[in-house]
PDB file of C-alpha atoms in Angstrom:
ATOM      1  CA  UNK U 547     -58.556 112.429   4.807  1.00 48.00           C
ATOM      2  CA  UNK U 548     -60.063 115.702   4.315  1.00 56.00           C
ATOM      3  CA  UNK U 549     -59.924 119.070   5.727  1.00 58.00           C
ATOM      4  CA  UNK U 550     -63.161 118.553   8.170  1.00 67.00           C
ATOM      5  CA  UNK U 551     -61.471 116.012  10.594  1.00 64.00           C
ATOM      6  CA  UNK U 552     -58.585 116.460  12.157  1.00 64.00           C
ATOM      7  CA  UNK U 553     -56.050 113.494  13.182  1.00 66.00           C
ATOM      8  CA  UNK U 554     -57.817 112.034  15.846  1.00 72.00           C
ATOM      9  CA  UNK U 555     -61.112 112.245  14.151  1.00 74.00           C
ATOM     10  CA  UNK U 556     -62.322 115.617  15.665  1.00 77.00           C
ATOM     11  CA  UNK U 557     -64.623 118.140  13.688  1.00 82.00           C
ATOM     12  CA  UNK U 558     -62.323 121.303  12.829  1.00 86.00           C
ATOM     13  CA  UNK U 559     -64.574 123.576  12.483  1.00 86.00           C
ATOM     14  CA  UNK U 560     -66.940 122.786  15.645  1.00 86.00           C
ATOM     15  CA  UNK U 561     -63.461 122.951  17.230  1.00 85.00           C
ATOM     16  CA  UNK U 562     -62.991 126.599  15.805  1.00 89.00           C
ATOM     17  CA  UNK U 563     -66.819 127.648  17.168  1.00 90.00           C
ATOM     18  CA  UNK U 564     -65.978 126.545  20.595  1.00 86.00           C
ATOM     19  CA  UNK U 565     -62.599 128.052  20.699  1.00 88.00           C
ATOM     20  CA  UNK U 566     -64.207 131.321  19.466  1.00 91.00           C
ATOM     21  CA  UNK U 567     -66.968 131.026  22.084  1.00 89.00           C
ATOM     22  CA  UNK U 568     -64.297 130.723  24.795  1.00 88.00           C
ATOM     23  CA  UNK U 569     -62.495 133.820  23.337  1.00 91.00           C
ATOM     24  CA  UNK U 570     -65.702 135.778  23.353  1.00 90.00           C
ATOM     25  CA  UNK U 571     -66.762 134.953  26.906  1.00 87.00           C
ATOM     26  CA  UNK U 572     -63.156 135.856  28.398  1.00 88.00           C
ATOM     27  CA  UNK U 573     -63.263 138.872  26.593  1.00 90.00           C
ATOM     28  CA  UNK U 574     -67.214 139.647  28.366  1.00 87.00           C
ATOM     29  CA  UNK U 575     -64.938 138.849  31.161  1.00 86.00           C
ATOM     30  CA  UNK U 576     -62.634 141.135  30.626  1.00 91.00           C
ATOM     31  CA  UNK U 577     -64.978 143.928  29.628  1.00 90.00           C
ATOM     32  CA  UNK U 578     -68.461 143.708  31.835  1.00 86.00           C
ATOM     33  CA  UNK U 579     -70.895 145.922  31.727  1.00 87.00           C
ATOM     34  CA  UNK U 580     -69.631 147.741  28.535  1.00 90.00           C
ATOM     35  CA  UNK U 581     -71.141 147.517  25.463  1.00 89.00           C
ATOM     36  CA  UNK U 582     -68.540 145.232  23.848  1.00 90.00           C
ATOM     37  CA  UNK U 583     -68.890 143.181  26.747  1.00 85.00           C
ATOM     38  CA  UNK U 584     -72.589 142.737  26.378  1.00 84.00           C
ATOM     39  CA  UNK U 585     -72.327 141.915  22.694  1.00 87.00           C
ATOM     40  CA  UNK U 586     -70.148 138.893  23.385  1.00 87.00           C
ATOM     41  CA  UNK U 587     -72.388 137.866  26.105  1.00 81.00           C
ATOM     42  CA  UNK U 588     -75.538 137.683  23.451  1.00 81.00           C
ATOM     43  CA  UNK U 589     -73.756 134.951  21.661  1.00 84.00           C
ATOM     44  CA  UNK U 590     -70.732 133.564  23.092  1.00 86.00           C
ATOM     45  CA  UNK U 591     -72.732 131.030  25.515  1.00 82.00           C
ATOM     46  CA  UNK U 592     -75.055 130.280  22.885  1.00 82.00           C
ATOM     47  CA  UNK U 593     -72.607 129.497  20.656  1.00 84.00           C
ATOM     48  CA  UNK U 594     -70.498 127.243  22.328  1.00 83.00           C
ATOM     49  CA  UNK U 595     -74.211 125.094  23.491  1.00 81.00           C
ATOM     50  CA  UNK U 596     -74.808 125.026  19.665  1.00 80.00           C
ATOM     51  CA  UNK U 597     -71.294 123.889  18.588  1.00 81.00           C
ATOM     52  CA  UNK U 598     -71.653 121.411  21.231  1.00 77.00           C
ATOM     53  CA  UNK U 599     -75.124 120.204  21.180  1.00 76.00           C
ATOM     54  CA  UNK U 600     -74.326 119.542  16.970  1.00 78.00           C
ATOM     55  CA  UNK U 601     -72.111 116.460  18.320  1.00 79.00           C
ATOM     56  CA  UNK U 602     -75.145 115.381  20.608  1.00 81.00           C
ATOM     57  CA  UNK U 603     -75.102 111.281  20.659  1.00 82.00           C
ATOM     58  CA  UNK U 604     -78.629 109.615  20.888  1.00 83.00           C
ATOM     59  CA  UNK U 605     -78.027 106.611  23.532  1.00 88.00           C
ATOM     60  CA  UNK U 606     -79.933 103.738  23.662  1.00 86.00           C
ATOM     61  CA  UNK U 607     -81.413 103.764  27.186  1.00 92.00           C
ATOM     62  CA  UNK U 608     -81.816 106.857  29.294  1.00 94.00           C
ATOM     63  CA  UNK U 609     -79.850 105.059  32.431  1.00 94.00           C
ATOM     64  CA  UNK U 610     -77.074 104.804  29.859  1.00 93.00           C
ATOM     65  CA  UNK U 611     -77.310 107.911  29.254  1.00 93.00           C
ATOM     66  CA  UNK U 612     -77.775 109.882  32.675  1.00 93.00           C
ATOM     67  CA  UNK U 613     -74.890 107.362  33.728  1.00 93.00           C
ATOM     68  CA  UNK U 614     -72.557 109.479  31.315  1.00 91.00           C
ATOM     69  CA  UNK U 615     -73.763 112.587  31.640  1.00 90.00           C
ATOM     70  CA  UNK U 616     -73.673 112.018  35.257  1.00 91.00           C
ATOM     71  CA  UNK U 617     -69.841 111.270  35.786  1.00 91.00           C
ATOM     72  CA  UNK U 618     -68.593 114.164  32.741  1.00 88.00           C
ATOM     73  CA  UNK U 619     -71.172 116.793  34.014  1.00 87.00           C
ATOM     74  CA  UNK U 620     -72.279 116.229  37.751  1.00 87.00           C
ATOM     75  CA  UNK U 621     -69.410 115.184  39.251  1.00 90.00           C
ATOM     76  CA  UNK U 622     -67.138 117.870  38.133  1.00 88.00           C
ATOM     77  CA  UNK U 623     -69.944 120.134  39.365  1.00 86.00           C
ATOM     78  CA  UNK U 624     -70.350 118.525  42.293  1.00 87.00           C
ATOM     79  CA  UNK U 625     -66.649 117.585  43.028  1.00 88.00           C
ATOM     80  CA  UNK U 626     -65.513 121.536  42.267  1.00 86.00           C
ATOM     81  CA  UNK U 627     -68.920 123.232  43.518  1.00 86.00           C
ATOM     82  CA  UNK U 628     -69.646 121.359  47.041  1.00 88.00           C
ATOM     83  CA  UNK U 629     -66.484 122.918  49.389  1.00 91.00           C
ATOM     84  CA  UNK U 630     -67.766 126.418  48.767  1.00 90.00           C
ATOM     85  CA  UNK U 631     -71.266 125.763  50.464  1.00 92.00           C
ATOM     86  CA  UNK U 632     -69.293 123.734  53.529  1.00 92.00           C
ATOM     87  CA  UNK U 633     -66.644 126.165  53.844  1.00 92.00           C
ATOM     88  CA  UNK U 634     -69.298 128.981  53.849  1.00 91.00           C
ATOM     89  CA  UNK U 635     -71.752 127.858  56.302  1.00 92.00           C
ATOM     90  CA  UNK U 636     -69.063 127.156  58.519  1.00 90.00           C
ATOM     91  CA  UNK U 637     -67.540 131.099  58.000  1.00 88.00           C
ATOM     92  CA  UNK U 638     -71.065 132.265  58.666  1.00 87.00           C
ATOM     93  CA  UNK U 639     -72.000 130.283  61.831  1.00 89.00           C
ATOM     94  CA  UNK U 640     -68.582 131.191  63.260  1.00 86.00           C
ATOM     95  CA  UNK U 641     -68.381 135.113  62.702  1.00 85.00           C
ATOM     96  CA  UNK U 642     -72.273 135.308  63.512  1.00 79.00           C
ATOM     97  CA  UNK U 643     -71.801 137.067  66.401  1.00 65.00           C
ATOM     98  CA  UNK U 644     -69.588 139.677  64.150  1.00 63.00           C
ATOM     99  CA  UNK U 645     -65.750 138.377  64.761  1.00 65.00           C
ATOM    100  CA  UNK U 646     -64.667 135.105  64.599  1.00 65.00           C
ATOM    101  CA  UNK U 647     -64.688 133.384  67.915  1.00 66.00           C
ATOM    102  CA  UNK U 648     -64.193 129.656  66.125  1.00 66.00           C
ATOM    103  CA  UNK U 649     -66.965 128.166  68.567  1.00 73.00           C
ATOM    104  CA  UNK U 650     -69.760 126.614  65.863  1.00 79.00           C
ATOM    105  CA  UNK U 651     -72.616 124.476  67.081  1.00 84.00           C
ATOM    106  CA  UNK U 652     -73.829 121.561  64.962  1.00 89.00           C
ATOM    107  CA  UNK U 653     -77.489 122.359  64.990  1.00 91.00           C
ATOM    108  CA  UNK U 654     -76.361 126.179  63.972  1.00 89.00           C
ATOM    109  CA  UNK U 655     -73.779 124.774  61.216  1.00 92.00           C
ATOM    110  CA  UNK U 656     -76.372 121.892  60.044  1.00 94.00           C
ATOM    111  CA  UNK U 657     -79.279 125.002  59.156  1.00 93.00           C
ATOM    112  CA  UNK U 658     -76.671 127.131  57.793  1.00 93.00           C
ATOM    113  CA  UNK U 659     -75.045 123.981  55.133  1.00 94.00           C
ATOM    114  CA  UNK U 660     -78.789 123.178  54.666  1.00 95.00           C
ATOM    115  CA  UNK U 661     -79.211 127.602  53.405  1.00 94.00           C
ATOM    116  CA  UNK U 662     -75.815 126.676  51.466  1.00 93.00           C
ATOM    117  CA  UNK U 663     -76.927 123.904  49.673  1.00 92.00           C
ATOM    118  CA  UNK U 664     -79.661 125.051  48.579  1.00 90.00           C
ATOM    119  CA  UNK U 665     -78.192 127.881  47.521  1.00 88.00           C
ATOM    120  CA  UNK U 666     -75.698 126.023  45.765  1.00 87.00           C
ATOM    121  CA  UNK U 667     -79.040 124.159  44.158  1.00 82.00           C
ATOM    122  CA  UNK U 668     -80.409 126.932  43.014  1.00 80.00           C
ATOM    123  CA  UNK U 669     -77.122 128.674  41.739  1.00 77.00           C
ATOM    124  CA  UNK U 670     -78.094 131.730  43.903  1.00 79.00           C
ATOM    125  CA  UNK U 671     -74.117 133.019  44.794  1.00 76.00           C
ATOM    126  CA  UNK U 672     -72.859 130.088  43.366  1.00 73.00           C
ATOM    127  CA  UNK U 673     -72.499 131.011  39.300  1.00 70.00           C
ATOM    128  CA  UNK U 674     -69.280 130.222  38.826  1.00 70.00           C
ATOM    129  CA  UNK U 675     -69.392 126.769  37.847  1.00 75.00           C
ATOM    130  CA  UNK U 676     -73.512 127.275  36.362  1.00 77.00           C
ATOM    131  CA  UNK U 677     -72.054 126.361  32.632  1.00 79.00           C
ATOM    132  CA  UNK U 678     -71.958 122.539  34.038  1.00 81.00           C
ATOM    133  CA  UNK U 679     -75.781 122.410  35.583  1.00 81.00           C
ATOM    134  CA  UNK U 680     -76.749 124.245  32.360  1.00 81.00           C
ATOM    135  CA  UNK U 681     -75.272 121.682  30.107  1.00 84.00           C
ATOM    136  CA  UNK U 682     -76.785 118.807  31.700  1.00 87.00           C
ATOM    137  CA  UNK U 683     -79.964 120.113  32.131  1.00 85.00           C
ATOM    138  CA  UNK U 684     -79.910 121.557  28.270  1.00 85.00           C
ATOM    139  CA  UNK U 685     -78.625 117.666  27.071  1.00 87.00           C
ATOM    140  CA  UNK U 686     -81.470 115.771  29.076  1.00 89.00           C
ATOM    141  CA  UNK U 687     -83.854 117.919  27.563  1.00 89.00           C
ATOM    142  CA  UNK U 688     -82.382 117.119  24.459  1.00 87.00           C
ATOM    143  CA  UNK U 689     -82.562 113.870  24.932  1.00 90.00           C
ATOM    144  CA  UNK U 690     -86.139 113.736  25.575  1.00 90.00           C
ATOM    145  CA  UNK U 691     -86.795 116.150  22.541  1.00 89.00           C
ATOM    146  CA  UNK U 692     -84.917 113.762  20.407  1.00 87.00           C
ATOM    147  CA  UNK U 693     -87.762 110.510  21.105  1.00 89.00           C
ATOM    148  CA  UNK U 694     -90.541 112.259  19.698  1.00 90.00           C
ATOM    149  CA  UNK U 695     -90.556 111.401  16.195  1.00 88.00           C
ATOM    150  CA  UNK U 696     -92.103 114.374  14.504  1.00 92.00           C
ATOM    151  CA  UNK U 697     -89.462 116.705  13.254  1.00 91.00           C
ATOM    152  CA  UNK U 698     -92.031 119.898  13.434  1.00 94.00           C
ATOM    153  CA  UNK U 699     -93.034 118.946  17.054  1.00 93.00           C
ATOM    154  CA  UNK U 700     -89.235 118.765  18.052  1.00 91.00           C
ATOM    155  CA  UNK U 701     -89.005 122.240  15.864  1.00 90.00           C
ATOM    156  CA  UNK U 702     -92.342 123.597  18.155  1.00 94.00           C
ATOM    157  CA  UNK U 703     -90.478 122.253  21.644  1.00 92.00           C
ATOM    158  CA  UNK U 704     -86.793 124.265  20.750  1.00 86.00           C
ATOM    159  CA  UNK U 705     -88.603 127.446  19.577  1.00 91.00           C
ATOM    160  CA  UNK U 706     -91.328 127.732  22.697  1.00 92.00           C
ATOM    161  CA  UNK U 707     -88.110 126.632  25.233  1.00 87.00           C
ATOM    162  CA  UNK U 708     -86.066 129.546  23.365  1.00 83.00           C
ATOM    163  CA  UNK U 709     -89.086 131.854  23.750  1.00 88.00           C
ATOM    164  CA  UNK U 710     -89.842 131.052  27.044  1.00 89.00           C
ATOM    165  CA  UNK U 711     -85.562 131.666  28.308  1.00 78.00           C
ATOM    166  CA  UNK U 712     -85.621 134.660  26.296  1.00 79.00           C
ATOM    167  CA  UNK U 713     -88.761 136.128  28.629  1.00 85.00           C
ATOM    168  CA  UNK U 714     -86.678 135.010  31.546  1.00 80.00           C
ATOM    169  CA  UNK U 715     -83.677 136.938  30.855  1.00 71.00           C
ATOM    170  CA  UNK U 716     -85.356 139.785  29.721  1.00 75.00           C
ATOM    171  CA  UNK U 717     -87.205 139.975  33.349  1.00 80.00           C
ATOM    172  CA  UNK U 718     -83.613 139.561  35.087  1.00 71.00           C
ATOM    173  CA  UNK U 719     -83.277 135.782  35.275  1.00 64.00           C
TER     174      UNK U 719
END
């Protein structure tokens, strides 16, 4: 055995880039909306989607696929995400009238879950958990990437999709 795997057949040194890119993103934790802070935000994220996408498996069917990616990505998401959006309809509805009175009607509390979910959808108040969405999102487009069989094309697809989420940050997205 050499130094690149470690015991249980795990890559060292992709190990290393994601613990560094966990490091980097506590510390932009730590330190928002200070220069130091910033700089680990340009590449911590980045870095730990690169470390991990390098281990990206090719699967033989896409149900096989979306079947994994479903139960290690989505239901985490889904199982640590979908009490906020409940729990804060409910809040809303029942201090709507400015103090809590605990009186909620269903129609009220249906329109407000259906605002929360939504919400929750589009990650608008809901960021905490975005990493998850992100991931799957970033491996099914991977995936697809991956069938077309023309390395320059695959090349062309990363660099405009880089392009194109570099524009949308810059404009505040």
């Amino acid at each position: 055995m050499n130094g690149t795997y470690s015991y249980d057949n795990r890559i060292i040194w992709i190990d290393m880039l994601k613990g560094i890119a966990i490091l980097a993103v506590m510390i932009g934790h730590l330190m928002p909306n200070t220069y130091i802070g910033d700089f680990v935000y340009s590449f911590s994220v980045p870095l730990f989607i690169f470390a991990s996408g390098y281990l990206f498996k090719r699967y033989d069917s896409f149900k096989v696929f979306l079947k994994h990616k479903f139960k290690s990505l989505l239901i985490p998401y889904l199982m640590f995400g979908l009490p906020f959006p409940i729990a804060i309809a409910y809040y809303n509805v029942a201090t709507s009238g400015g103090s809590f009175n605990g009186h909620v009607s269903l129609v009220d509390y249906f329109s407000a879950l259906m605002q929360e979910l939504i919400n929750y959808i589009l990650q608008i108040h809901y960021n905490v958990i975005w990493y998850l969405a992100m991931i799957f999102l970033a491996n099914v487009i991977m995936y697809f990437i991956l069938i077309i069989r023309r390395r320059w094309i695959q090349i062309a697809i990363v660099l405009m999709l880089l392009i194109l989420g570099s524009i949308y940050f810059a404009l505040g997205g």
